[in-house]
Amino acid sequence: MKSKILIIYTGGTIGMKQDPETLLLKPFNFKQITEEVPELKKFGYTIDSYSFNPIIDSSDVDLHFFITLATLIKENYDKYDGFVVLHGTDTMAYSASALSFMLDDLEKPVIFTGSQLPIGMLRTDGKENLISSIELAAAKDDLGHSIVPEVCIYFESQLYRGNRTRKYNAENFRAFRSDNYPVLADVGIHIKYDYAAINYPTKWGKPLRIHTKFDNSIAILKLFPGLNKDYVDSILGIKGLRAVILETYGTGNAPNIDWLINTLHQRISEGLIVINVTQCYAGSVDMKAYANGAILEEAGVISGYDITTESALTKISLLLGEYHRNSDVIKEFKKNLKGEFSK
Ligand code: ASP
């Protein structure tokens, strides 16, 4: 049977075309995709498309966007073998992380891709990104199971686990990296899958479930030398704040300043959840490695291990939406839900 793929066009650079007269970049009519990328006809797949209205620069992504996208995938889940989400690169790692936690019992690929140059431009990276994403979304094994039943980002020949990925280059075609987890597939002459790195369901055939309740009573507190008390107090003092991502140094260390540690301790004892995420791109939090990490653990800070900030943010706001009691939120956060950290 022919594979059926749904392309969901949300916006971003990929869907732009240069107007030959004004030279300005304009979104193109997505119904004309096969005209713009005639190579798609060679696949022999059924390829449908759905366009967001309005299409957005991914800087405009918000919680409502995540919910619309997850709901759309849920509504179309049984009709398609895989989904390709065309998305701006700026916040793609946030959206892919969010979707990975929102979609439960996923058995089909949801592949985010985009481009650094519009698809209508001669040197575009968009065509290869789109064509390979479709191929990856349609790939099945002999039993008819998807080879990569995960939320992924495909960019510049590499398929990454979405919730492990960060945008790290604003200009280069290789815009994304996944420093703490292997690429799931390398696309060259052959597609080389790293089967051991891909998450597979323990039992196939379960229906997709989605989580759509978010609570954004969260904040990020990034440490830096010269941190001032007013800045820390203004963040930790936000009314109704339930969780903070503390972006620390190295293996999860913080300056050993009395007022900082005391404030953290005080706020945690009042019910604030504080998660330690390293500012480094690679490696993990280990609050037992240095005295400057141990003071955080003693204050009640929770390790985020090697999670990305994008993943930690989306995971915690979904858990806060789902659970009322802090003890439940913390218990779930510590679980490796979708391969988001190595623990
Ligand atoms: N600003 C654009 C966006 O994220 C950049 C891109 O698509 O690469 O929507």
Short mmCIF file of C-alpha atoms and ligand atoms in Angstrom, two decimals:
data_model
loop_
_atom_site.label_atom_id
_atom_site.label_comp_id
_atom_site.label_asym_id
_atom_site.label_seq_id
_atom_site.Cartn_x
_atom_site.Cartn_y
_atom_site.Cartn_z
CA MET A 1 0.00 0.00 0.00
CA LYS A 2 1.16 3.53 -0.82
CA SER A 3 2.46 5.44 2.20
CA LYS A 4 0.43 8.47 3.16
CA ILE A 5 2.19 11.51 4.53
CA LEU A 6 0.71 14.72 5.85
CA ILE A 7 2.84 17.83 5.52
CA ILE A 8 1.84 20.46 8.04
CA TYR A 9 3.02 23.88 7.01
CA THR A 10 3.28 26.28 9.94
CA GLY A 11 5.55 28.92 8.43
CA GLY A 12 9.20 29.89 8.67
CA THR A 13 11.80 30.58 6.03
CA ILE A 14 11.28 27.29 4.18
CA GLY A 15 7.92 28.32 2.77
CA MET A 16 9.07 31.60 1.33
CA LYS A 17 9.68 32.45 -2.27
CA GLN A 18 11.48 35.46 -3.65
CA ASP A 19 9.16 37.72 -5.57
CA PRO A 20 11.06 38.22 -8.86
CA GLU A 21 10.02 41.87 -9.07
CA THR A 22 10.33 43.15 -5.51
CA LEU A 23 12.96 40.56 -4.42
CA LEU A 24 11.11 40.34 -1.10
CA LEU A 25 10.51 37.00 0.60
CA LYS A 26 6.86 36.03 0.59
CA PRO A 27 5.05 32.93 1.78
CA PHE A 28 4.04 30.79 -1.15
CA ASN A 29 0.75 29.03 -1.62
CA PHE A 30 1.32 25.64 -0.17
CA LYS A 31 -1.09 23.95 -2.52
CA GLN A 32 1.59 24.54 -5.15
CA ILE A 33 4.19 22.54 -3.29
CA THR A 34 4.53 19.90 -5.99
CA GLU A 35 5.12 22.71 -8.46
CA GLU A 36 7.87 24.13 -6.28
CA VAL A 37 9.38 20.73 -5.50
CA PRO A 38 8.52 18.53 -8.51
CA GLU A 39 10.78 15.79 -7.09
CA LEU A 40 7.95 14.89 -4.68
CA LYS A 41 5.98 13.26 -7.51
CA LYS A 42 8.73 10.65 -7.86
CA PHE A 43 8.04 9.24 -4.39
CA GLY A 44 4.87 7.41 -5.29
CA TYR A 45 3.45 8.33 -1.87
CA THR A 46 0.19 10.07 -1.25
CA ILE A 47 1.26 13.45 0.07
CA ASP A 48 -1.34 15.81 1.47
CA SER A 49 -0.70 19.18 2.98
CA TYR A 50 -2.32 21.30 5.62
CA SER A 51 -1.44 24.93 6.02
CA PHE A 52 -1.76 26.94 9.23
CA ASN A 53 -3.68 30.15 8.77
CA PRO A 54 -2.01 32.50 9.31
CA ILE A 55 1.42 30.97 8.81
CA ILE A 56 3.88 32.31 11.32
CA ASP A 57 7.47 33.19 11.93
CA SER A 58 8.37 30.63 14.58
CA SER A 59 9.26 33.44 16.99
CA ASP A 60 5.48 33.74 17.37
CA VAL A 61 5.06 30.17 18.57
CA ASP A 62 3.11 29.95 21.83
CA LEU A 63 1.32 27.36 23.94
CA HIS A 64 -1.80 27.67 21.83
CA PHE A 65 0.30 26.77 18.78
CA PHE A 66 1.56 23.58 20.47
CA ILE A 67 -2.02 22.59 21.29
CA THR A 68 -3.27 23.27 17.75
CA LEU A 69 -0.44 21.23 16.29
CA ALA A 70 -0.86 18.27 18.64
CA THR A 71 -4.63 18.27 18.08
CA LEU A 72 -4.17 18.35 14.31
CA ILE A 73 -1.85 15.35 14.48
CA LYS A 74 -4.29 13.50 16.73
CA GLU A 75 -7.21 14.21 14.36
CA ASN A 76 -5.27 12.93 11.38
CA TYR A 77 -3.33 10.18 13.12
CA ASP A 78 -5.18 7.20 11.70
CA LYS A 79 -5.23 8.56 8.16
CA TYR A 80 -1.47 8.95 7.72
CA ASP A 81 1.71 6.92 8.13
CA GLY A 82 3.81 9.90 9.12
CA PHE A 83 3.84 13.65 9.58
CA VAL A 84 6.27 16.30 8.38
CA VAL A 85 5.99 19.64 10.12
CA LEU A 86 7.45 22.59 8.25
CA HIS A 87 8.44 25.06 10.92
CA GLY A 88 10.72 28.06 11.36
CA THR A 89 14.07 27.10 12.79
CA ASP A 90 14.15 29.70 15.58
CA THR A 91 11.89 27.85 18.00
CA MET A 92 11.79 24.45 16.32
CA ALA A 93 13.59 22.82 19.26
CA TYR A 94 10.91 24.14 21.64
CA SER A 95 8.05 22.86 19.49
CA ALA A 96 9.65 19.48 18.90
CA SER A 97 10.33 19.14 22.64
CA ALA A 98 6.77 20.14 23.53
CA LEU A 99 5.24 17.73 21.02
CA SER A 100 7.42 14.88 22.27
CA PHE A 101 5.84 15.26 25.72
CA MET A 102 2.34 15.99 24.42
CA LEU A 103 2.04 12.89 22.24
CA ASP A 104 1.79 9.64 24.18
CA ASP A 105 2.09 6.17 22.66
CA LEU A 106 3.29 7.67 19.41
CA GLU A 107 3.94 4.98 16.80
CA LYS A 108 4.43 7.16 13.75
CA PRO A 109 7.12 9.67 12.87
CA VAL A 110 6.51 13.36 13.44
CA ILE A 111 9.41 15.07 11.73
CA PHE A 112 10.04 18.77 12.06
CA THR A 113 12.08 20.42 9.37
CA GLY A 114 12.64 23.81 7.83
CA SER A 115 15.46 25.63 6.13
CA GLN A 116 17.93 28.45 6.38
CA LEU A 117 17.24 29.57 2.80
CA PRO A 118 13.72 29.70 1.34
CA ILE A 119 12.62 26.79 -0.78
CA GLY A 120 12.16 29.07 -3.77
CA MET A 121 15.84 30.09 -3.81
CA LEU A 122 18.41 28.42 -5.99
CA ARG A 123 20.80 27.37 -3.20
CA THR A 124 18.04 26.39 -0.79
CA ASP A 125 18.62 23.74 1.81
CA GLY A 126 14.84 23.40 2.04
CA LYS A 127 14.35 20.92 -0.80
CA GLU A 128 16.70 18.29 0.57
CA ASN A 129 15.37 18.80 4.08
CA LEU A 130 11.81 18.36 2.88
CA ILE A 131 12.45 15.40 0.57
CA SER A 132 14.50 13.45 3.12
CA SER A 133 12.01 14.23 5.91
CA ILE A 134 9.22 12.74 3.81
CA GLU A 135 11.30 9.66 3.12
CA LEU A 136 12.09 9.26 6.84
CA ALA A 137 8.45 9.82 7.79
CA ALA A 138 7.35 7.08 5.38
CA ALA A 139 10.05 4.52 6.25
CA LYS A 140 8.75 1.23 7.62
CA ASP A 141 10.22 -2.13 8.48
CA ASP A 142 9.12 -5.51 7.12
CA LEU A 143 6.33 -5.74 9.70
CA GLY A 144 4.94 -2.40 8.59
CA HIS A 145 6.10 -0.53 11.70
CA SER A 146 7.59 2.94 11.38
CA ILE A 147 11.36 2.92 11.63
CA VAL A 148 11.46 6.17 13.62
CA PRO A 149 8.27 6.42 15.66
CA GLU A 150 9.41 9.56 17.46
CA VAL A 151 9.14 13.34 17.37
CA CYS A 152 12.30 14.33 15.50
CA ILE A 153 14.05 17.22 13.84
CA TYR A 154 15.61 16.57 10.45
CA PHE A 155 18.17 19.07 9.28
CA GLU A 156 21.15 18.98 6.92
CA SER A 157 21.49 15.20 6.58
CA GLN A 158 20.86 14.37 10.22
CA LEU A 159 17.82 13.14 12.06
CA TYR A 160 17.76 14.08 15.73
CA ARG A 161 15.51 13.25 18.66
CA GLY A 162 13.47 16.45 18.89
CA ASN A 163 13.72 16.91 22.64
CA ARG A 164 17.53 16.57 22.57
CA THR A 165 18.06 19.21 19.95
CA ARG A 166 19.01 22.87 20.09
CA LYS A 167 19.37 25.50 17.41
CA TYR A 168 22.98 26.49 17.64
CA ASN A 169 23.79 28.26 14.39
CA ALA A 170 21.84 31.18 13.00
CA GLU A 171 23.50 31.07 9.56
CA ASN A 172 24.98 27.69 8.78
CA PHE A 173 22.96 25.03 6.98
CA ARG A 174 23.77 22.71 9.89
CA ALA A 175 21.64 24.75 12.25
CA PHE A 176 20.91 22.12 14.91
CA ARG A 177 22.88 19.96 17.25
CA SER A 178 22.12 17.19 19.67
CA ASP A 179 25.23 17.09 21.82
CA ASN A 180 23.98 14.72 24.48
CA TYR A 181 22.36 12.09 22.29
CA PRO A 182 23.39 10.32 19.08
CA VAL A 183 21.74 11.24 15.79
CA LEU A 184 18.93 8.80 15.01
CA ALA A 185 19.79 8.61 11.32
CA ASP A 186 22.51 9.86 9.03
CA VAL A 187 21.33 10.59 5.53
CA GLY A 188 23.97 10.16 2.85
CA ILE A 189 23.90 7.89 -0.18
CA HIS A 190 22.20 5.46 2.20
CA ILE A 191 20.07 6.25 5.20
CA LYS A 192 21.90 4.82 8.19
CA TYR A 193 19.60 4.40 11.16
CA ASP A 194 20.97 4.03 14.66
CA TYR A 195 18.32 1.51 15.70
CA ALA A 196 19.67 1.21 19.23
CA ALA A 197 19.20 4.94 19.76
CA ILE A 198 15.58 5.03 18.55
CA ASN A 199 12.73 4.62 21.05
CA TYR A 200 10.29 1.88 20.10
CA PRO A 201 6.96 1.10 21.76
CA THR A 202 7.03 -1.93 24.05
CA LYS A 203 3.70 -2.94 22.55
CA TRP A 204 2.43 -1.73 19.15
CA GLY A 205 -1.16 -0.91 18.36
CA LYS A 206 -2.02 1.56 21.12
CA PRO A 207 -4.07 4.62 20.21
CA LEU A 208 -2.37 8.02 20.34
CA ARG A 209 -3.17 10.12 23.40
CA ILE A 210 -2.39 13.79 23.72
CA HIS A 211 -1.73 16.07 26.68
CA THR A 212 -2.78 19.66 26.16
CA LYS A 213 -2.85 21.19 29.63
CA PHE A 214 0.00 23.61 30.21
CA ASP A 215 0.77 25.82 33.16
CA ASN A 216 3.23 28.54 32.29
CA SER A 217 3.82 29.74 35.87
CA ILE A 218 7.50 29.16 35.16
CA ALA A 219 10.68 31.18 34.70
CA ILE A 220 14.33 30.79 33.74
CA LEU A 221 17.00 32.10 36.06
CA LYS A 222 20.36 32.21 34.35
CA LEU A 223 23.41 32.54 36.58
CA PHE A 224 26.28 34.83 35.63
CA PRO A 225 29.24 36.33 37.45
CA GLY A 226 28.11 39.53 39.13
CA LEU A 227 24.55 38.30 39.68
CA ASN A 228 22.61 40.91 41.61
CA LYS A 229 20.12 40.27 44.36
CA ASP A 230 17.35 42.42 42.88
CA TYR A 231 17.42 40.38 39.67
CA VAL A 232 17.20 37.09 41.56
CA ASP A 233 14.52 38.40 43.92
CA SER A 234 12.44 39.76 41.07
CA ILE A 235 12.40 36.38 39.33
CA LEU A 236 11.99 34.16 42.38
CA GLY A 237 9.40 36.58 43.77
CA ILE A 238 7.03 36.37 40.77
CA LYS A 239 3.50 35.91 42.09
CA GLY A 240 2.13 32.42 41.51
CA LEU A 241 5.46 31.11 40.23
CA ARG A 242 5.52 27.31 40.47
CA ALA A 243 8.81 26.28 38.84
CA VAL A 244 12.15 27.76 37.82
CA ILE A 245 14.76 26.42 35.46
CA LEU A 246 18.05 27.41 37.08
CA GLU A 247 20.70 27.64 34.36
CA THR A 248 23.90 26.83 36.17
CA TYR A 249 27.59 26.53 35.35
CA GLY A 250 29.31 23.34 34.22
CA THR A 251 28.14 20.27 36.10
CA GLY A 252 25.42 22.26 37.84
CA ASN A 253 27.34 24.71 40.01
CA ALA A 254 26.35 28.06 41.46
CA PRO A 255 28.19 30.83 43.27
CA ASN A 256 28.37 30.14 46.98
CA ILE A 257 26.73 33.41 48.03
CA ASP A 258 24.71 33.29 51.24
CA TRP A 259 21.78 35.42 50.05
CA LEU A 260 21.43 33.36 46.85
CA ILE A 261 21.46 29.97 48.54
CA ASN A 262 19.23 31.18 51.38
CA THR A 263 16.68 32.65 48.95
CA LEU A 264 16.61 29.44 46.93
CA HIS A 265 16.24 27.39 50.08
CA GLN A 266 13.48 29.62 51.37
CA ARG A 267 11.50 29.63 48.09
CA ILE A 268 11.88 25.85 47.71
CA SER A 269 10.58 25.30 51.24
CA GLU A 270 7.59 27.48 50.28
CA GLY A 271 6.82 25.13 47.38
CA LEU A 272 8.80 26.46 44.41
CA ILE A 273 10.24 23.74 42.17
CA VAL A 274 13.79 24.58 41.04
CA ILE A 275 15.42 22.50 38.32
CA ASN A 276 19.13 22.56 37.65
CA VAL A 277 20.01 22.70 33.93
CA THR A 278 23.57 23.35 32.83
CA GLN A 279 24.45 26.27 30.60
CA CYS A 280 26.83 23.92 28.73
CA TYR A 281 25.74 22.43 25.40
CA ALA A 282 27.09 19.00 26.27
CA GLY A 283 27.43 16.99 29.46
CA SER A 284 25.29 16.57 32.51
CA VAL A 285 24.45 18.17 35.82
CA ASP A 286 26.06 16.32 38.71
CA MET A 287 25.50 18.20 41.93
CA LYS A 288 27.77 15.81 43.77
CA ALA A 289 30.85 16.71 41.75
CA TYR A 290 31.71 20.06 43.41
CA ALA A 291 30.92 21.79 46.68
CA ASN A 292 29.34 24.57 44.59
CA GLY A 293 26.86 22.04 43.21
CA ALA A 294 26.22 20.28 46.51
CA ILE A 295 24.95 23.54 48.05
CA LEU A 296 22.15 23.55 45.49
CA GLU A 297 21.22 19.95 46.13
CA GLU A 298 21.14 20.66 49.85
CA ALA A 299 18.83 23.60 49.19
CA GLY A 300 16.42 21.21 47.45
CA VAL A 301 17.24 21.91 43.80
CA ILE A 302 16.35 19.02 41.44
CA SER A 303 18.76 17.75 38.82
CA GLY A 304 17.81 18.12 35.17
CA TYR A 305 20.74 15.82 34.25
CA ASP A 306 21.65 16.51 30.61
CA ILE A 307 18.26 17.88 29.54
CA THR A 308 18.11 20.94 27.30
CA THR A 309 16.45 24.11 28.55
CA GLU A 310 13.87 23.75 25.74
CA SER A 311 12.94 20.29 26.96
CA ALA A 312 12.98 21.17 30.65
CA LEU A 313 10.66 24.14 30.07
CA THR A 314 8.10 22.28 28.00
CA LYS A 315 8.22 19.18 30.21
CA ILE A 316 7.71 21.09 33.44
CA SER A 317 4.91 23.27 32.13
CA LEU A 318 3.01 20.21 30.91
CA LEU A 319 3.53 18.45 34.23
CA LEU A 320 2.38 21.53 36.13
CA GLY A 321 -0.70 21.58 33.92
CA GLU A 322 -1.35 17.92 34.58
CA TYR A 323 -0.62 17.63 38.30
CA HIS A 324 -1.67 19.87 41.11
CA ARG A 325 0.59 18.46 43.81
CA ASN A 326 4.28 19.36 43.69
CA SER A 327 5.27 15.89 44.81
CA ASP A 328 3.58 14.44 41.69
CA VAL A 329 5.18 17.02 39.39
CA ILE A 330 8.62 16.28 40.84
CA LYS A 331 8.10 12.52 40.70
CA GLU A 332 7.14 12.72 37.00
CA PHE A 333 9.89 15.21 36.16
CA LYS A 334 12.49 12.80 37.52
CA LYS A 335 11.24 10.11 35.13
CA ASN A 336 12.81 9.81 31.72
CA LEU A 337 9.52 10.23 29.86
CA LYS A 338 10.55 10.52 26.22
CA GLY A 339 14.29 9.98 26.18
CA GLU A 340 14.89 13.62 27.10
CA PHE A 341 17.74 12.95 29.47
CA SER A 342 20.31 10.25 30.12
CA LYS A 343 19.78 8.88 33.57
N1 ASP B 1 12.64 33.50 11.72
C1 ASP B 1 12.45 32.28 11.00
C2 ASP B 1 11.54 31.39 11.82
O1 ASP B 1 11.98 30.76 12.73
C3 ASP B 1 13.75 31.63 10.73
C4 ASP B 1 13.67 30.31 10.01
O2 ASP B 1 12.67 29.82 9.61
O3 ASP B 1 14.74 29.72 9.83
O4 ASP B 1 10.36 31.33 11.55
#
